[in-house]
mmCIF file of C-alpha atoms and ligand atoms in Angstrom:
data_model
loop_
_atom_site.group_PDB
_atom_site.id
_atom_site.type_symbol
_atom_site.label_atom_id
_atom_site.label_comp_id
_atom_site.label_asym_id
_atom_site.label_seq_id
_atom_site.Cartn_x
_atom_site.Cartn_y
_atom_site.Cartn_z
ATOM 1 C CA UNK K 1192 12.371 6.155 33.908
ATOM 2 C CA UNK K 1193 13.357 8.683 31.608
ATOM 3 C CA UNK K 1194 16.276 8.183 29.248
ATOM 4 C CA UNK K 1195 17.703 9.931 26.173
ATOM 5 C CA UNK K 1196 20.793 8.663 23.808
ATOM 6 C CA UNK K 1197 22.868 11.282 22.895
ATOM 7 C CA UNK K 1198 25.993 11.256 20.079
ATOM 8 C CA UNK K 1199 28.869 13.349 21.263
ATOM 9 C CA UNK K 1200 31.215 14.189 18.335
ATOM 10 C CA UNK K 1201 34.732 15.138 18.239
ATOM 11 C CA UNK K 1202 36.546 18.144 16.808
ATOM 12 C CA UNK K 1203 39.701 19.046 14.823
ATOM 13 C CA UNK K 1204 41.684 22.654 14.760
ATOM 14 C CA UNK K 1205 42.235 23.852 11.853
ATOM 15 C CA UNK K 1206 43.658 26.636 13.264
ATOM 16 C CA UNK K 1207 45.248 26.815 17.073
ATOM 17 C CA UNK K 1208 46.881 30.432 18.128
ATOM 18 C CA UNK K 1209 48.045 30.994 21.454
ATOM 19 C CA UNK K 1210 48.160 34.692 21.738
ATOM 20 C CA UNK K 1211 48.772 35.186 25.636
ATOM 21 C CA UNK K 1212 48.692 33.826 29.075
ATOM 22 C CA UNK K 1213 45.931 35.128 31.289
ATOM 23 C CA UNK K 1214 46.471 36.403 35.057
ATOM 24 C CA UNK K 1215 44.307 33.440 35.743
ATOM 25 C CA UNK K 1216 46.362 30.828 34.280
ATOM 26 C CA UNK K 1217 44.774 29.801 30.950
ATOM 27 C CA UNK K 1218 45.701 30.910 27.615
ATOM 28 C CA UNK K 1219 43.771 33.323 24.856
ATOM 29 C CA UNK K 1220 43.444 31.554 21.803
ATOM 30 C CA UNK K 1221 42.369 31.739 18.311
ATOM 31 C CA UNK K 1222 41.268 28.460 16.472
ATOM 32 C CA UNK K 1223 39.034 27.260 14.160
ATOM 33 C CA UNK K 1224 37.417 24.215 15.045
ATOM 34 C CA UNK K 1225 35.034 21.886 13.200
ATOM 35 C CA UNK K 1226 33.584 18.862 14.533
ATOM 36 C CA UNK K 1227 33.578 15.338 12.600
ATOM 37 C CA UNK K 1228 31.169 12.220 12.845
ATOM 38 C CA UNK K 1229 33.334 10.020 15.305
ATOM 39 C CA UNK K 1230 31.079 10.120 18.362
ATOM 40 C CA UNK K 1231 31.109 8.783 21.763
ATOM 41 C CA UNK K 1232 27.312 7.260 22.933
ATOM 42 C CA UNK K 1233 25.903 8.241 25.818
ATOM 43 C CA UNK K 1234 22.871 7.248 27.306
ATOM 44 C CA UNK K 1235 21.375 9.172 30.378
ATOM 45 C CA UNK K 1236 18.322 7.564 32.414
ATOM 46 C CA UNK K 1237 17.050 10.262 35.042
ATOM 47 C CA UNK K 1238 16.357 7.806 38.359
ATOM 48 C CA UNK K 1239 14.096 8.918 41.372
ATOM 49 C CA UNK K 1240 17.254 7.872 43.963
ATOM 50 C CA UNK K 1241 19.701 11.034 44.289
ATOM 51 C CA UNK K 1242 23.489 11.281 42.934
ATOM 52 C CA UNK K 1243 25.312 10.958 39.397
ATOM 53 C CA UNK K 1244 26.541 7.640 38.565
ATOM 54 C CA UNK K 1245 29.277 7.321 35.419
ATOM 55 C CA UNK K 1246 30.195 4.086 33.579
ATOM 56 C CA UNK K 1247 32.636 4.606 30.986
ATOM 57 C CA UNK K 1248 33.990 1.918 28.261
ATOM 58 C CA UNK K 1249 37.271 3.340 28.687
ATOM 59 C CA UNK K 1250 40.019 1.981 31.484
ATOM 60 C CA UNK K 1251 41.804 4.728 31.115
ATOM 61 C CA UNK K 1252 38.906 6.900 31.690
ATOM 62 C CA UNK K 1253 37.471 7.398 35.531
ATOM 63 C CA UNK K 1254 33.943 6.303 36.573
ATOM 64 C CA UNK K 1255 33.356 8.382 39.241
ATOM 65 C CA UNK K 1256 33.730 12.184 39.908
ATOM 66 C CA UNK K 1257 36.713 12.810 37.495
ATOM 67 C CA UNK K 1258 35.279 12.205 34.504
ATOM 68 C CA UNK K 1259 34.079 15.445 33.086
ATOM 69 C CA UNK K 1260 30.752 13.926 32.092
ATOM 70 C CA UNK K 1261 29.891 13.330 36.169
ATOM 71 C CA UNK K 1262 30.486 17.248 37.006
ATOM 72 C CA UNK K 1263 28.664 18.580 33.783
ATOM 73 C CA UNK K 1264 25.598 15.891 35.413
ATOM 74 C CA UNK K 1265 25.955 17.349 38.665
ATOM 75 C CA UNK K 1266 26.075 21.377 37.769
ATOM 76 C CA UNK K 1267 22.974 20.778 35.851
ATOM 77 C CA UNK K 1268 20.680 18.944 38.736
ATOM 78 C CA UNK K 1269 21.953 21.330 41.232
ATOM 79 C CA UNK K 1270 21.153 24.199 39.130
ATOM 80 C CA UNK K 1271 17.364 22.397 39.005
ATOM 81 C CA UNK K 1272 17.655 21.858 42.734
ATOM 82 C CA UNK K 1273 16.364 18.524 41.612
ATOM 83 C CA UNK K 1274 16.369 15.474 43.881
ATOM 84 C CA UNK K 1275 16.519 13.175 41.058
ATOM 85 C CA UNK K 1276 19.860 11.348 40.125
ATOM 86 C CA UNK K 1277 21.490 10.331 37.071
ATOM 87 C CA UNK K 1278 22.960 7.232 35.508
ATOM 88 C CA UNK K 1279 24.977 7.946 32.649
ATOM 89 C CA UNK K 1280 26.605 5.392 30.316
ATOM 90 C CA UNK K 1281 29.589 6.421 28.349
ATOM 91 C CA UNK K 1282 30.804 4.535 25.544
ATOM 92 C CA UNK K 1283 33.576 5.790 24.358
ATOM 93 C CA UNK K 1284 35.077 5.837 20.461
ATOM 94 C CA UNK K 1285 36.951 8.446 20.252
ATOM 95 C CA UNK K 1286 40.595 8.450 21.467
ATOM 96 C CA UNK K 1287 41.290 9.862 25.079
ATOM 97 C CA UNK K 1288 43.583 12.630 25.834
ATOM 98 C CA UNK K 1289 44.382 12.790 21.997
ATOM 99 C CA UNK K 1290 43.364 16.473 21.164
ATOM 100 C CA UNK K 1291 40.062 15.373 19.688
ATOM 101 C CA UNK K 1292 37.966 16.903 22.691
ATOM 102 C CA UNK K 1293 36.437 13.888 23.390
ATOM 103 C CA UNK K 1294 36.055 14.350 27.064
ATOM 104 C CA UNK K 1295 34.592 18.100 26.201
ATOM 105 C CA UNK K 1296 32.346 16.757 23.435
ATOM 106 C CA UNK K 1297 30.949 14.034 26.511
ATOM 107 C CA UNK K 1298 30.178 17.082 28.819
ATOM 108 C CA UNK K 1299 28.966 19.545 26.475
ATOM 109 C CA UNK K 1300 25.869 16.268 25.648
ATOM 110 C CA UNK K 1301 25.169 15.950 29.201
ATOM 111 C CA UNK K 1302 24.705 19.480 29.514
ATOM 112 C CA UNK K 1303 22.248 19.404 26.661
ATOM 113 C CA UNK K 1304 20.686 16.330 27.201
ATOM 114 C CA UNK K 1305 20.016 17.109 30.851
ATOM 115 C CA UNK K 1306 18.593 20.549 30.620
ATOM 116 C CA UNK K 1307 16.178 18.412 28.170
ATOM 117 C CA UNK K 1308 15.557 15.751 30.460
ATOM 118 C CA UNK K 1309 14.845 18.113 33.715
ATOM 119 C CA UNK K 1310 13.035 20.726 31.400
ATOM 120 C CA UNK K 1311 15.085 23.715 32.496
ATOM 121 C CA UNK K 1312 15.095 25.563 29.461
ATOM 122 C CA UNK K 1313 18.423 26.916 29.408
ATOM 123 C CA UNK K 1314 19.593 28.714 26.734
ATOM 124 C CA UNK K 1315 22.676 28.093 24.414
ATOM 125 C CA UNK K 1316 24.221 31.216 25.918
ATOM 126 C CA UNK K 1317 22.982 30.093 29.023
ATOM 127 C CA UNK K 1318 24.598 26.376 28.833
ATOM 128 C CA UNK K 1319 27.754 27.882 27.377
ATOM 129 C CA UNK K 1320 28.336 29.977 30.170
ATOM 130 C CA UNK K 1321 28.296 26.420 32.497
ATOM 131 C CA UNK K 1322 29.864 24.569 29.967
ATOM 132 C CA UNK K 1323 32.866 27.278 30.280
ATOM 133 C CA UNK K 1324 33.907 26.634 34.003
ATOM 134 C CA UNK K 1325 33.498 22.587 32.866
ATOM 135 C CA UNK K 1326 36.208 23.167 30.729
ATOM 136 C CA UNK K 1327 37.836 25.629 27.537
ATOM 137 C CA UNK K 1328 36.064 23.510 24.808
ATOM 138 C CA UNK K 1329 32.770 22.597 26.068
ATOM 139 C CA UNK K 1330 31.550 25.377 24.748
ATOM 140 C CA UNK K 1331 32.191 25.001 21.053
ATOM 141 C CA UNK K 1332 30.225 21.754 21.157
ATOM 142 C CA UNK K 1333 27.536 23.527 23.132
ATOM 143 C CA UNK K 1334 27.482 26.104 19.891
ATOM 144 C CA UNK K 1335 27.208 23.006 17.216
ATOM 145 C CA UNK K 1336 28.572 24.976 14.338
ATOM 146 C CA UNK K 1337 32.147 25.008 12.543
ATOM 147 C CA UNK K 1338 33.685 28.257 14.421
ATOM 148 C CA UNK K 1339 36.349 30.665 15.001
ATOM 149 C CA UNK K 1340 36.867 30.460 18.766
ATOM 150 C CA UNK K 1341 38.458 33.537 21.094
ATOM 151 C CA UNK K 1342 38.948 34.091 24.250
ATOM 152 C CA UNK K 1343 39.688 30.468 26.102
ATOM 153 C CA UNK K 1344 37.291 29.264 23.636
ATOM 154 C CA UNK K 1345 34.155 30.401 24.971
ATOM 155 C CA UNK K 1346 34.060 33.725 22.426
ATOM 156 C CA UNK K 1347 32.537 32.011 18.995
ATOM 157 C CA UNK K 1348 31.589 33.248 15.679
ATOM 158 C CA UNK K 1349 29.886 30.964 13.371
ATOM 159 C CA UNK K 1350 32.112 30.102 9.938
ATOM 160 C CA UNK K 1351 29.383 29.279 7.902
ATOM 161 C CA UNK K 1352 29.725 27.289 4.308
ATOM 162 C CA UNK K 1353 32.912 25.316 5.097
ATOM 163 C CA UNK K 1354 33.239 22.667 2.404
ATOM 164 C CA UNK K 1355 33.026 19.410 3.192
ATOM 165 C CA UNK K 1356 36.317 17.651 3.174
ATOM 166 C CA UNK K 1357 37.290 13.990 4.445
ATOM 167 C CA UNK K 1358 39.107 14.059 7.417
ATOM 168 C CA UNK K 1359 41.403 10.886 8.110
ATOM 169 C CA UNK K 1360 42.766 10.692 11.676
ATOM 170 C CA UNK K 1361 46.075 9.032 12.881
ATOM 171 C CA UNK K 1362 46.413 8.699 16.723
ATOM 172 C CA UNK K 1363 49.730 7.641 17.143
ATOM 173 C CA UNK K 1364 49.717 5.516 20.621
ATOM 174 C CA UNK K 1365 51.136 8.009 22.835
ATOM 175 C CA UNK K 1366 50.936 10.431 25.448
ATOM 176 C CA UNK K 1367 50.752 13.799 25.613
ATOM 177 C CA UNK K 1368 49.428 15.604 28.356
ATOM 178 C CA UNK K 1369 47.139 19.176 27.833
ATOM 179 C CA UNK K 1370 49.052 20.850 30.528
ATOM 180 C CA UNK K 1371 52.023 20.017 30.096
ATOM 181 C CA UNK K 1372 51.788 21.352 26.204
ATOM 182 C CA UNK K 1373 50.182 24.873 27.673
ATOM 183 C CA UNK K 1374 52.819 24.739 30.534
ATOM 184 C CA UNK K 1375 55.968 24.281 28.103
ATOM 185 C CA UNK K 1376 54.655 26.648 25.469
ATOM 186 C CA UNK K 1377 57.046 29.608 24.683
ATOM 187 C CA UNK K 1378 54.953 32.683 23.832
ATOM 188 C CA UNK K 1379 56.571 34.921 21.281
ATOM 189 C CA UNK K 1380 55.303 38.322 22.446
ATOM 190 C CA UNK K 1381 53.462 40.874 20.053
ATOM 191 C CA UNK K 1382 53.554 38.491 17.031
ATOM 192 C CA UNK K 1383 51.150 39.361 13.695
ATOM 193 C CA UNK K 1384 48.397 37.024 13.791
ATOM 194 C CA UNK K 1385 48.143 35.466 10.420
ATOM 195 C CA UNK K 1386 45.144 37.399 8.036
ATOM 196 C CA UNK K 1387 42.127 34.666 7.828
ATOM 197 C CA UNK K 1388 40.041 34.574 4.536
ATOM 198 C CA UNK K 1389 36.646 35.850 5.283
ATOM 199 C CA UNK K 1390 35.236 32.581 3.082
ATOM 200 C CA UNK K 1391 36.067 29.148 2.986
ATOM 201 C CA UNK K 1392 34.513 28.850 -0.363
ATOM 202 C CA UNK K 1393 37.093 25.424 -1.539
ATOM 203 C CA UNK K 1394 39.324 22.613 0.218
ATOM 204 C CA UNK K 1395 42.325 24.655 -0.589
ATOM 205 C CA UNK K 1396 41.119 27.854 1.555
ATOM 206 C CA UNK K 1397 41.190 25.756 4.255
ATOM 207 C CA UNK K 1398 43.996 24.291 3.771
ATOM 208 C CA UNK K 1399 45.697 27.748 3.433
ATOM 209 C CA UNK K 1400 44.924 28.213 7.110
ATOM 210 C CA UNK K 1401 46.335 25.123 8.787
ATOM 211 C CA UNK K 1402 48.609 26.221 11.707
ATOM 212 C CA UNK K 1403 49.155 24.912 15.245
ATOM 213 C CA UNK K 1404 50.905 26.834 18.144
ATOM 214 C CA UNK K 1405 51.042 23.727 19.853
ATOM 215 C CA UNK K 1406 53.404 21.650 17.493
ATOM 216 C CA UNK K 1407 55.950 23.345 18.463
ATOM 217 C CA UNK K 1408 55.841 21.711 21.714
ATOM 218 C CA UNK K 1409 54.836 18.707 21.013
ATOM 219 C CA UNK K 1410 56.565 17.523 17.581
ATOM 220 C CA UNK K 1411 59.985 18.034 19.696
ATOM 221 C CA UNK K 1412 58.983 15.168 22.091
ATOM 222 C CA UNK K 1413 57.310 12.902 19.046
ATOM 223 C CA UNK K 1414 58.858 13.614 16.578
ATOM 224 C CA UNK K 1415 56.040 10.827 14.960
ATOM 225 C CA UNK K 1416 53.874 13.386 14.782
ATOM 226 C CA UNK K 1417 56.050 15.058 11.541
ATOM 227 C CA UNK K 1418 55.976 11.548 10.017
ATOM 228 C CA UNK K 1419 52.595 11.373 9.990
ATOM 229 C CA UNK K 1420 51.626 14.778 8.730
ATOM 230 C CA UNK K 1421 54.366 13.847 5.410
ATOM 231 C CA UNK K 1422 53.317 10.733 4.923
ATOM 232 C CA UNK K 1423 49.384 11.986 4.552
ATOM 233 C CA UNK K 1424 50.709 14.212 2.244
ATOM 234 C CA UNK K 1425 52.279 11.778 0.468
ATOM 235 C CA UNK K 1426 49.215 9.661 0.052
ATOM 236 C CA UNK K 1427 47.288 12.258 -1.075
ATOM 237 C CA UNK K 1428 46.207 14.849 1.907
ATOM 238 C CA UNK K 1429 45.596 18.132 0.432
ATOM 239 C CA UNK K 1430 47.021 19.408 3.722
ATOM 240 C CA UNK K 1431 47.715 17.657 7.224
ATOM 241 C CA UNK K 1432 47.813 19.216 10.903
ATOM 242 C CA UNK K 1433 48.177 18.018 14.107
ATOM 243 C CA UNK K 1434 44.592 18.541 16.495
ATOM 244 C CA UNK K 1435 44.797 20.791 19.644
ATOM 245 C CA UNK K 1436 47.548 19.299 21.590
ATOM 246 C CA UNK K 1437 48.075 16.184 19.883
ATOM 247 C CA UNK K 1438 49.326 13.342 19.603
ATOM 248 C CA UNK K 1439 46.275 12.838 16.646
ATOM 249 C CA UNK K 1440 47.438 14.284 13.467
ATOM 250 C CA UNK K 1441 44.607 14.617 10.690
ATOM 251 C CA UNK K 1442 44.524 14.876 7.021
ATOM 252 C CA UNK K 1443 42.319 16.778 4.450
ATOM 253 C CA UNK K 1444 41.219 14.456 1.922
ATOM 254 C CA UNK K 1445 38.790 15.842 -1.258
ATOM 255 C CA UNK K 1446 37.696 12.165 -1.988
ATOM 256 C CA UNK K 1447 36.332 9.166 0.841
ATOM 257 C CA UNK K 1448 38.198 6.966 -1.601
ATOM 258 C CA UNK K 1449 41.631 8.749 -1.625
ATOM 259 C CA UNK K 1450 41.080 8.814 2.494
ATOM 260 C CA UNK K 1451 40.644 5.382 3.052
ATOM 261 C CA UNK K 1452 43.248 3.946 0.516
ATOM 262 C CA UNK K 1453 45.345 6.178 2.860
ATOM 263 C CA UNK K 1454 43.990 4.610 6.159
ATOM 264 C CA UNK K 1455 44.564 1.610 4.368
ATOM 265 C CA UNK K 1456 48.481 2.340 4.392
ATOM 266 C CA UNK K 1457 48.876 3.508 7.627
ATOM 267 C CA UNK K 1458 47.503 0.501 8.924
ATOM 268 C CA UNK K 1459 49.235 -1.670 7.156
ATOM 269 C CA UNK K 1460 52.586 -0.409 8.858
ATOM 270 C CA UNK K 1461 51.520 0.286 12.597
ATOM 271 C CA UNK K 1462 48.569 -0.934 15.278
ATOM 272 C CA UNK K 1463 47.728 3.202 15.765
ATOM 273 C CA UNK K 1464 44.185 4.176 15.801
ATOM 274 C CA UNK K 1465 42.752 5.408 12.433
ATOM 275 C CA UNK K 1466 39.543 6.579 11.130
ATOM 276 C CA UNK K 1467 38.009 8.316 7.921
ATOM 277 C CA UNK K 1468 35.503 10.767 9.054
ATOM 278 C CA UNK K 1469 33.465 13.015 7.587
ATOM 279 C CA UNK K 1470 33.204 16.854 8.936
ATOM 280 C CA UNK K 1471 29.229 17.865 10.277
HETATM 281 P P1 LIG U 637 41.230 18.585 24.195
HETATM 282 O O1 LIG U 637 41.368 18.405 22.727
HETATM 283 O O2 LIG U 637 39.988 19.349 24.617
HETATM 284 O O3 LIG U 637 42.490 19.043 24.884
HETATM 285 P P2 LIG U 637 41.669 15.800 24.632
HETATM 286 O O4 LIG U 637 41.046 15.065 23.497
HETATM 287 O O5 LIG U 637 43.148 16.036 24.512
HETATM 288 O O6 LIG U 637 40.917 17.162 24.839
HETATM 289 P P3 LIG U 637 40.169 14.200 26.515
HETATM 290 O O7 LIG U 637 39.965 12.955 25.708
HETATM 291 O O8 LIG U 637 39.022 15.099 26.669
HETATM 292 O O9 LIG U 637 41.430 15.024 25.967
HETATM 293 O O10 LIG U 637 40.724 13.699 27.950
HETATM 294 C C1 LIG U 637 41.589 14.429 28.764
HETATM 295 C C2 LIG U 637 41.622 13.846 30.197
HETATM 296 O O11 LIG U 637 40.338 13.967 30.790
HETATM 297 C C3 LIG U 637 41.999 12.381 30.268
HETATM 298 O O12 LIG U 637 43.108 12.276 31.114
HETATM 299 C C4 LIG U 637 40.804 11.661 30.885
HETATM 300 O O13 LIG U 637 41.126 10.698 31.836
HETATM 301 C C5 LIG U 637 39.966 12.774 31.510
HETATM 302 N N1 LIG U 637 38.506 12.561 31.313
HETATM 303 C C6 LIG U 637 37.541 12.780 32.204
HETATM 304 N N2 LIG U 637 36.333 12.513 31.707
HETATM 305 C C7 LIG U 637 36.500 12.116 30.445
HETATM 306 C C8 LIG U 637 35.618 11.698 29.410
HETATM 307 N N3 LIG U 637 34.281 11.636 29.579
HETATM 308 N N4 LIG U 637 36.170 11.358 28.220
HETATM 309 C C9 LIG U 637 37.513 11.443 28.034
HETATM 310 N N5 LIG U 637 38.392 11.808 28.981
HETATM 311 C C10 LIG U 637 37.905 12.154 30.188
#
């Protein structure tokens, strides 16, 4: 029995414009993702019996066809037109439907680790394209590089020589749903897109560009969200934004130290999920 471990890492925006809504009901975006070392696990063991079988760690996550990881699986032995199955075990770290990608991050692995396992020699642009109709952000972690996405998310640029900054992430425990945010969003037509530096040579430059369409959906309902984002700042965050469409909020730390003194206060005051991560 074949079987290969796999790390899938989440992401952050930086950066989330909504620019339009598409005849075919998704949105064109720009955003500038970059993805951090809090990773789900996942093992896959290729078995001689037929079918994809999914154990996740998560309750709130399904087992079966619905989880994300199960269809990525499944598009990848049918496009072998293998008769081989697949057991895949998910453990899961990072938060679930918290803007983090997580369940993208899991999908965009199995892809990869399954054109490994069945030798199919797919290419990046080749796996993007079936990470795309998996979902908007499979993609990007498909790509493995900091990057200015277009498009839906499946148009991306490398952003090479972003500094390394210390991200600390606040999940406040509640929930937002992805569709709802896109679904509630009011577009403000034939807007300037903001000018982006062509260089992210220092902490600050980043920091310059922090911006999310999506707030302004989603801070109305929790308002939490704005508490968060001051009180990082207040503890030190050289800038703080809330990822894709929430409810995490993250700050930009220069120092590990500063981050986790931070984490350190946060937790002292609520039960939310925290982490200082680093960005890869
Ligand atoms: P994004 O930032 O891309 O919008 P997210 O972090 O907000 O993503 P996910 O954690 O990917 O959201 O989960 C969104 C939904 O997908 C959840 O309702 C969850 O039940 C479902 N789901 C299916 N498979 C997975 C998986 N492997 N991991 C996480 N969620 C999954």
């Amino acid at each position: 029995m074949q079987t290969l471990t796999l790390s899938a890492p989440a992401k952050i925006n930086y950066l989330l414009d909504v620019i339009g809504k598409r005849p075919d009901g998704y949105h064109d975006l720009r955003m500038i993702m970059q993805r951090v070392n809090l990773c789900d696990d996942i093992t896959l063991t290729l078995t001689d019996t037929p079918g994809v079988n999914v154990t996740c760690s998560s309750k709130v996550v399904p087992d079966g066809p619905g989880n994300i990881a199960w269809k990525a699986a499944r598009a990848m032995l049918d496009l072998a037109g293998s008769d081989n199955g697949v057991n895949i075990k998910i453990i899961k770290n990072i938060p679930v439907a918290a803007g983090l990608g997580g369940g993208s991050s899991d999908a965009a692995s199995v892809l990869m680790g399954m054109n490994e396992l069945l030798k199919l020699g797919l290419t990046e642009q080749q796996l993007i394209e079936t990470g795309r109709k998996l979902g908007a952000d499979v993609p990007f972690f498909i790509f493995k590089k900091t990057a200015l996405a277009e498009g839906i998310g499946e148009k991306l640029s490398p952003l090479p020589g972003m500094p390394k900054c210390w991200i600390l992430l606040v999940n406040p425990a509640v929930h937002v749903s992805t569709a709802w945010v896109y679904r509630s969003l009011q577009l403000t037509n034939g807007r300037e897109l903001n000018k982006l530096p062509e260089f992210f040579e220092s902490i600050e430059s980043v920091v310059s560009i922090l911006s999310n369409d999506l707030e302004t959906v989603t801070i109305p309902a929790f308002p939490v969200i704005t508490d968060i984002k001051e009180r990082l700042i207040n503890l030190g965050a050289a800038g703080s934004l809330m990822s894709g469409s929430g409810p995490t909020v993250f700050g930009v730390f220069k120092s590990f130290e500063v981050a986790e003194a931070a984490r350190h206060e946060v937790s002292k005051e609520t039960n939310w999920f925290t982490a200082t991560v680093e960005t890869l």
